[in-house]
Amino acid sequence: MHKKNILSVIPMTEEQKARLEEAMPDGDFVYAQVSGLKQEQVCEADIILGNVPPQMLPGAKHLEWVHLNSAGFEKYTAPGVLQANTLLTNSTGTYGKAVSEHLFVMLLAMQKRLHTYRDNQNKHIWRDEGEVVSIGDARVLVLGTGDIGKHFASLCHALGAYVIGLKRSPGICPDCMDELHLMCDLDTLLPQVDVVAAFLPSTPETKGLFNREKFALMKEGSIFVNGGRGDLVCTEDLCDVLETGHLSGAALDVTDPEPLPEDHRLWDIPNAFVTPHISGAYHLPETLRNIVDICIENVGRYARGEELVNIVRKL
């Protein structure tokens, strides 16, 4: 058996690289940055660790396994990107704290109108923006009860919110939630809650789910939060409903399209709070450490012929 050629584009310290190489002693490791990656490096790899641009992967004919540093994997399961016999794993479970805290703070800022006061500060306007609301009095609907959704629910629940979870299949209600329902109950629940927070993957069922009709079902004055995928939302419909004032605001770390064009009207809607899909990046050092730990664990498992964690697509 030839030595495995392992290409890693995940940033690692020297100590982490040593642990990685110890997990597969007979591996031939190459470390690179995505910005300087060469096609021949991708084509020579048996194993790739990290998110190599998907357009570079069809040429990797003997690629056995790709481990993504992201939780999202949609671009890598698209037809023609990976060979039929290429295993795919991801880093789900590593972004819960970072993404949930980011979106939770955005929600609190909107409830207290801090985004509006920041706008006023930039314009040198001293003005009272009026009534605010408390998270402790809110009914919060969390779409998606994975790692991120549970973290977000825990933060809301800790401050007194009544939290309702929504998922695709039946399960036991987590301690951080007061109720657990199925996605088929979405239309019934939307008029009952003050906050709708979505942490859903991009699937054929979720694309465009939040359109004009869904927003119309939401309670007047409620807040929409999206930390999952931008294509959950029909962006023009969201802009319309924000401009009419039916929703008091939207906190978004993801949009459709991305990047959001500089001339898009969403930028200029006062009750839209937008960040550029950065909550789940490496800004929180713990996130990267967790990603590397999962990566090293999986490399060791692969070397020993054991079942990998976070399998997205089996052989």
Short mmCIF file of C-alpha atoms in Angstrom, two decimals:
data_model
loop_
_atom_site.label_atom_id
_atom_site.label_comp_id
_atom_site.label_asym_id
_atom_site.label_seq_id
_atom_site.Cartn_x
_atom_site.Cartn_y
_atom_site.Cartn_z
CA MET A 1 0.00 0.00 0.00
CA HIS A 2 1.41 3.40 -0.99
CA LYS A 3 1.72 6.18 1.52
CA LYS A 4 -1.37 8.35 1.71
CA ASN A 5 -0.91 11.84 0.30
CA ILE A 6 -2.73 14.13 2.73
CA LEU A 7 -3.37 17.75 1.82
CA SER A 8 -4.48 20.06 4.63
CA VAL A 9 -5.75 23.61 4.15
CA ILE A 10 -6.90 23.96 7.76
CA PRO A 11 -4.73 26.45 9.69
CA MET A 12 -2.76 24.56 12.35
CA THR A 13 -0.05 25.25 14.89
CA GLU A 14 3.13 23.20 14.86
CA GLU A 15 1.86 21.28 17.89
CA GLN A 16 -1.39 20.46 16.08
CA LYS A 17 0.49 19.36 12.97
CA ALA A 18 2.58 17.02 15.12
CA ARG A 19 -0.57 15.50 16.61
CA LEU A 20 -2.08 15.12 13.14
CA GLU A 21 0.99 13.34 11.77
CA GLU A 22 1.12 11.11 14.83
CA ALA A 23 -2.46 10.03 14.07
CA MET A 24 -1.32 8.65 10.69
CA PRO A 25 2.44 7.98 10.96
CA ASP A 26 2.76 6.62 7.41
CA GLY A 27 1.05 9.61 5.81
CA ASP A 28 2.74 12.11 3.54
CA PHE A 29 1.42 15.51 4.72
CA VAL A 30 1.29 18.73 2.71
CA TYR A 31 0.13 21.98 4.32
CA ALA A 32 -1.17 24.79 2.14
CA GLN A 33 -3.37 27.86 2.16
CA VAL A 34 -6.46 27.95 -0.02
CA SER A 35 -5.31 31.24 -1.56
CA GLY A 36 -2.11 29.66 -2.90
CA LEU A 37 -3.42 26.20 -3.66
CA LYS A 38 -2.30 24.55 -6.90
CA GLN A 39 -4.42 22.19 -8.95
CA GLU A 40 -1.69 19.54 -8.99
CA GLN A 41 -1.68 19.47 -5.18
CA VAL A 42 -5.39 18.67 -5.21
CA CYS A 43 -5.05 16.05 -7.94
CA GLU A 44 -2.24 14.25 -6.07
CA ALA A 45 -4.14 14.02 -2.80
CA ASP A 46 -5.64 10.82 -1.40
CA ILE A 47 -7.10 12.73 1.55
CA ILE A 48 -8.01 16.42 1.77
CA LEU A 49 -8.53 18.17 5.09
CA GLY A 50 -10.39 21.46 4.77
CA ASN A 51 -12.55 23.30 2.27
CA VAL A 52 -10.73 23.19 -1.02
CA PRO A 53 -12.64 25.17 -3.69
CA PRO A 54 -15.20 22.70 -5.11
CA GLN A 55 -14.25 23.56 -8.71
CA MET A 56 -10.80 22.09 -8.08
CA LEU A 57 -12.08 18.68 -6.98
CA PRO A 58 -13.42 17.00 -10.15
CA GLY A 59 -9.82 16.44 -11.27
CA ALA A 60 -8.94 14.55 -8.08
CA LYS A 61 -9.55 11.10 -9.52
CA HIS A 62 -8.06 9.02 -6.68
CA LEU A 63 -9.36 11.11 -3.80
CA GLU A 64 -10.55 8.77 -1.05
CA TRP A 65 -11.83 11.17 1.59
CA VAL A 66 -12.54 14.86 2.16
CA HIS A 67 -12.97 16.27 5.65
CA LEU A 68 -14.52 19.74 5.61
CA ASN A 69 -13.68 22.42 8.15
CA SER A 70 -17.26 23.69 7.76
CA ALA A 71 -20.55 22.28 8.93
CA GLY A 72 -22.15 23.12 5.59
CA PHE A 73 -21.44 20.67 2.77
CA GLU A 74 -23.95 21.47 0.01
CA LYS A 75 -21.34 22.62 -2.53
CA TYR A 76 -19.43 19.35 -2.12
CA THR A 77 -22.38 17.03 -2.66
CA ALA A 78 -23.39 18.72 -5.90
CA PRO A 79 -23.21 16.41 -8.94
CA GLY A 80 -19.74 16.05 -10.43
CA VAL A 81 -17.75 17.62 -7.60
CA LEU A 82 -16.56 14.43 -5.88
CA GLN A 83 -15.98 10.99 -7.32
CA ALA A 84 -18.65 8.42 -6.48
CA ASN A 85 -16.27 6.56 -4.16
CA THR A 86 -15.06 9.61 -2.20
CA LEU A 87 -16.03 9.71 1.49
CA LEU A 88 -17.15 13.07 2.89
CA THR A 89 -17.17 14.24 6.52
CA ASN A 90 -17.68 17.68 8.04
CA SER A 91 -17.05 19.67 11.22
CA THR A 92 -20.57 19.90 12.59
CA GLY A 93 -20.60 20.37 16.35
CA THR A 94 -17.77 22.91 16.38
CA TYR A 95 -19.66 26.12 15.63
CA GLY A 96 -22.43 26.06 18.25
CA LYS A 97 -20.99 28.57 20.69
CA ALA A 98 -19.65 31.02 18.09
CA VAL A 99 -22.72 31.19 15.83
CA SER A 100 -25.31 31.10 18.61
CA GLU A 101 -23.64 33.87 20.65
CA HIS A 102 -23.27 36.06 17.55
CA LEU A 103 -26.92 35.74 16.56
CA PHE A 104 -28.10 36.00 20.17
CA VAL A 105 -26.28 39.30 20.62
CA MET A 106 -27.77 40.55 17.34
CA LEU A 107 -31.22 39.62 18.63
CA LEU A 108 -30.71 41.44 21.95
CA ALA A 109 -29.38 44.48 20.10
CA MET A 110 -32.51 44.60 17.97
CA GLN A 111 -34.81 44.17 20.96
CA LYS A 112 -33.10 47.15 22.63
CA ARG A 113 -32.82 49.11 19.34
CA LEU A 114 -29.04 49.32 19.69
CA HIS A 115 -28.58 49.05 15.93
CA THR A 116 -30.74 52.14 15.53
CA TYR A 117 -28.81 54.06 18.17
CA ARG A 118 -25.57 53.12 16.40
CA ASP A 119 -27.00 54.53 13.18
CA ASN A 120 -27.93 57.69 15.07
CA GLN A 121 -24.43 57.93 16.54
CA ASN A 122 -22.91 57.77 13.06
CA LYS A 123 -25.21 60.64 12.03
CA HIS A 124 -24.63 62.58 15.29
CA ILE A 125 -28.32 62.36 16.20
CA TRP A 126 -29.34 62.53 19.88
CA ARG A 127 -32.82 60.97 19.87
CA ASP A 128 -34.91 58.62 21.97
CA GLU A 129 -36.00 55.69 19.78
CA GLY A 130 -38.83 54.62 22.06
CA GLU A 131 -40.13 51.37 23.50
CA VAL A 132 -38.01 48.22 23.71
CA VAL A 133 -38.77 44.60 24.63
CA SER A 134 -37.15 41.98 26.86
CA ILE A 135 -35.88 38.55 25.88
CA GLY A 136 -37.29 37.31 29.19
CA ASP A 137 -40.83 38.06 28.00
CA ALA A 138 -40.40 36.55 24.56
CA ARG A 139 -41.64 33.35 22.96
CA VAL A 140 -38.82 32.14 20.72
CA LEU A 141 -39.19 29.61 17.92
CA VAL A 142 -35.90 27.89 17.04
CA LEU A 143 -35.80 26.15 13.66
CA GLY A 144 -33.17 23.44 13.77
CA THR A 145 -32.24 21.64 16.98
CA GLY A 146 -28.67 20.71 16.17
CA ASP A 147 -25.58 22.03 17.90
CA ILE A 148 -26.15 25.69 16.99
CA GLY A 149 -29.89 25.66 17.59
CA LYS A 150 -29.50 24.12 21.03
CA HIS A 151 -26.82 26.62 22.02
CA PHE A 152 -29.05 29.48 20.91
CA ALA A 153 -32.03 28.02 22.74
CA SER A 154 -29.96 27.68 25.92
CA LEU A 155 -29.00 31.35 25.82
CA CYS A 156 -32.62 32.43 25.35
CA HIS A 157 -33.89 30.02 27.99
CA ALA A 158 -31.30 31.16 30.53
CA LEU A 159 -32.71 34.70 30.38
CA GLY A 160 -36.30 33.58 30.80
CA ALA A 161 -37.59 33.19 27.25
CA TYR A 162 -40.15 30.50 26.44
CA VAL A 163 -38.42 28.42 23.77
CA ILE A 164 -40.09 26.21 21.18
CA GLY A 165 -37.95 23.94 19.05
CA LEU A 166 -38.76 22.71 15.55
CA LYS A 167 -37.12 19.74 13.85
CA ARG A 168 -37.70 17.33 11.00
CA SER A 169 -38.15 14.11 12.95
CA PRO A 170 -39.63 13.24 16.36
CA GLY A 171 -37.36 13.30 19.38
CA ILE A 172 -37.06 14.07 23.07
CA CYS A 173 -37.44 17.73 24.01
CA PRO A 174 -34.04 19.08 25.17
CA ASP A 175 -33.78 20.76 28.57
CA CYS A 176 -33.08 24.10 26.87
CA MET A 177 -36.52 24.06 25.22
CA ASP A 178 -40.03 24.17 26.63
CA GLU A 179 -41.69 22.49 23.65
CA LEU A 180 -40.53 20.47 20.66
CA HIS A 181 -42.53 20.26 17.42
CA LEU A 182 -42.08 19.04 13.87
CA MET A 183 -41.58 21.22 10.80
CA CYS A 184 -45.15 20.48 9.72
CA ASP A 185 -46.28 22.68 12.64
CA LEU A 186 -44.42 25.75 11.35
CA ASP A 187 -47.42 27.63 9.97
CA THR A 188 -49.37 27.11 13.19
CA LEU A 189 -46.52 28.33 15.39
CA LEU A 190 -45.41 31.40 13.42
CA PRO A 191 -48.29 33.64 14.59
CA GLN A 192 -47.67 32.66 18.23
CA VAL A 193 -44.04 33.72 18.72
CA ASP A 194 -42.08 36.95 19.10
CA VAL A 195 -38.83 35.66 17.60
CA VAL A 196 -38.19 33.19 14.79
CA ALA A 197 -34.57 32.02 14.75
CA ALA A 198 -33.49 29.74 11.90
CA PHE A 199 -30.42 27.50 11.90
CA LEU A 200 -31.32 25.19 9.03
CA PRO A 201 -29.09 23.64 6.35
CA SER A 202 -29.65 24.27 2.67
CA THR A 203 -31.83 21.50 1.27
CA PRO A 204 -34.45 21.32 -1.49
CA GLU A 205 -37.09 21.52 1.26
CA THR A 206 -35.66 24.63 2.94
CA LYS A 207 -34.74 26.73 -0.10
CA GLY A 208 -37.08 29.69 -0.29
CA LEU A 209 -39.11 28.41 2.66
CA PHE A 210 -39.41 31.88 4.17
CA ASN A 211 -41.26 33.79 1.52
CA ARG A 212 -43.99 36.42 1.50
CA GLU A 213 -46.58 33.97 2.81
CA LYS A 214 -44.47 32.76 5.74
CA PHE A 215 -43.52 36.30 6.78
CA ALA A 216 -47.19 37.30 6.66
CA LEU A 217 -47.96 34.53 9.18
CA MET A 218 -45.45 35.92 11.68
CA LYS A 219 -46.77 38.07 14.52
CA GLU A 220 -46.74 41.79 13.83
CA GLY A 221 -43.69 43.34 15.47
CA SER A 222 -41.78 40.06 15.71
CA ILE A 223 -38.11 39.57 14.81
CA PHE A 224 -36.64 37.17 12.26
CA VAL A 225 -33.14 35.76 12.87
CA ASN A 226 -31.17 33.70 10.34
CA GLY A 227 -27.85 32.05 11.14
CA GLY A 228 -28.20 28.99 8.91
CA ARG A 229 -28.24 29.46 5.15
CA GLY A 230 -29.22 32.52 3.18
CA ASP A 231 -31.26 30.62 0.61
CA LEU A 232 -33.83 29.80 3.30
CA VAL A 233 -35.16 33.29 2.62
CA CYS A 234 -36.66 34.99 -0.40
CA THR A 235 -34.66 38.17 0.14
CA GLU A 236 -36.91 40.51 -1.79
CA ASP A 237 -39.93 39.28 0.17
CA LEU A 238 -38.07 39.92 3.41
CA CYS A 239 -37.16 43.43 2.27
CA ASP A 240 -40.81 44.12 1.46
CA VAL A 241 -42.07 42.95 4.84
CA LEU A 242 -39.40 44.93 6.70
CA GLU A 243 -40.24 48.08 4.77
CA THR A 244 -43.94 47.74 5.58
CA GLY A 245 -43.11 47.45 9.29
CA HIS A 246 -44.90 44.13 9.75
CA LEU A 247 -41.70 42.77 11.31
CA SER A 248 -39.85 44.96 13.77
CA GLY A 249 -36.55 43.66 12.44
CA ALA A 250 -34.36 40.96 10.95
CA ALA A 251 -30.94 39.88 12.24
CA LEU A 252 -29.02 38.15 9.47
CA ASP A 253 -25.54 36.65 9.29
CA VAL A 254 -26.41 34.95 5.99
CA THR A 255 -28.08 36.33 2.89
CA ASP A 256 -29.07 35.31 -0.59
CA PRO A 257 -27.10 36.22 -2.60
CA GLU A 258 -23.70 36.21 -0.90
CA PRO A 259 -21.84 38.46 -0.88
CA LEU A 260 -24.75 40.85 -0.73
CA PRO A 261 -24.29 43.33 -3.63
CA GLU A 262 -23.29 46.77 -2.45
CA ASP A 263 -26.31 48.32 -4.17
CA HIS A 264 -28.85 45.89 -2.66
CA ARG A 265 -31.69 47.63 -0.83
CA LEU A 266 -31.34 45.35 2.20
CA TRP A 267 -28.28 47.35 3.29
CA ASP A 268 -30.34 50.51 3.67
CA ILE A 269 -33.37 49.13 5.49
CA PRO A 270 -33.08 50.55 9.04
CA ASN A 271 -34.59 47.53 10.76
CA ALA A 272 -32.28 45.05 9.02
CA PHE A 273 -29.13 44.10 10.96
CA VAL A 274 -26.68 42.37 8.60
CA THR A 275 -23.24 40.82 9.18
CA PRO A 276 -21.27 39.19 6.32
CA HIS A 277 -21.50 35.46 7.20
CA ILE A 278 -18.71 35.66 9.74
CA SER A 279 -20.26 34.19 12.91
CA GLY A 280 -19.01 30.70 12.11
CA ALA A 281 -15.52 31.56 10.93
CA TYR A 282 -12.37 31.34 13.08
CA HIS A 283 -12.94 34.61 14.95
CA LEU A 284 -13.54 32.63 18.15
CA PRO A 285 -10.25 30.68 18.63
CA GLU A 286 -12.10 27.83 20.31
CA THR A 287 -13.89 27.10 17.04
CA LEU A 288 -10.68 26.38 15.15
CA ARG A 289 -9.31 24.29 18.02
CA ASN A 290 -12.48 22.17 17.96
CA ILE A 291 -12.26 21.77 14.17
CA VAL A 292 -8.65 20.61 14.39
CA ASP A 293 -9.49 18.18 17.18
CA ILE A 294 -12.25 16.54 15.10
CA CYS A 295 -9.94 16.45 12.11
CA ILE A 296 -7.16 14.70 14.08
CA GLU A 297 -9.65 12.27 15.60
CA ASN A 298 -10.96 11.34 12.16
CA VAL A 299 -7.49 10.94 10.65
CA GLY A 300 -6.64 8.51 13.45
CA ARG A 301 -9.86 6.61 12.89
CA TYR A 302 -9.21 6.46 9.15
CA ALA A 303 -5.69 5.11 9.73
CA ARG A 304 -7.08 2.40 12.02
CA GLY A 305 -9.94 1.51 9.68
CA GLU A 306 -12.59 2.68 12.14
CA GLU A 307 -15.90 4.45 11.55
CA LEU A 308 -15.43 8.21 11.13
CA VAL A 309 -17.43 10.87 12.94
CA ASN A 310 -19.62 13.41 11.15
CA ILE A 311 -20.10 11.35 8.00
CA VAL A 312 -22.03 13.29 5.37
CA ARG A 313 -21.76 10.79 2.55
CA LYS A 314 -20.80 7.17 2.93
CA LEU A 315 -19.21 5.01 0.25
#
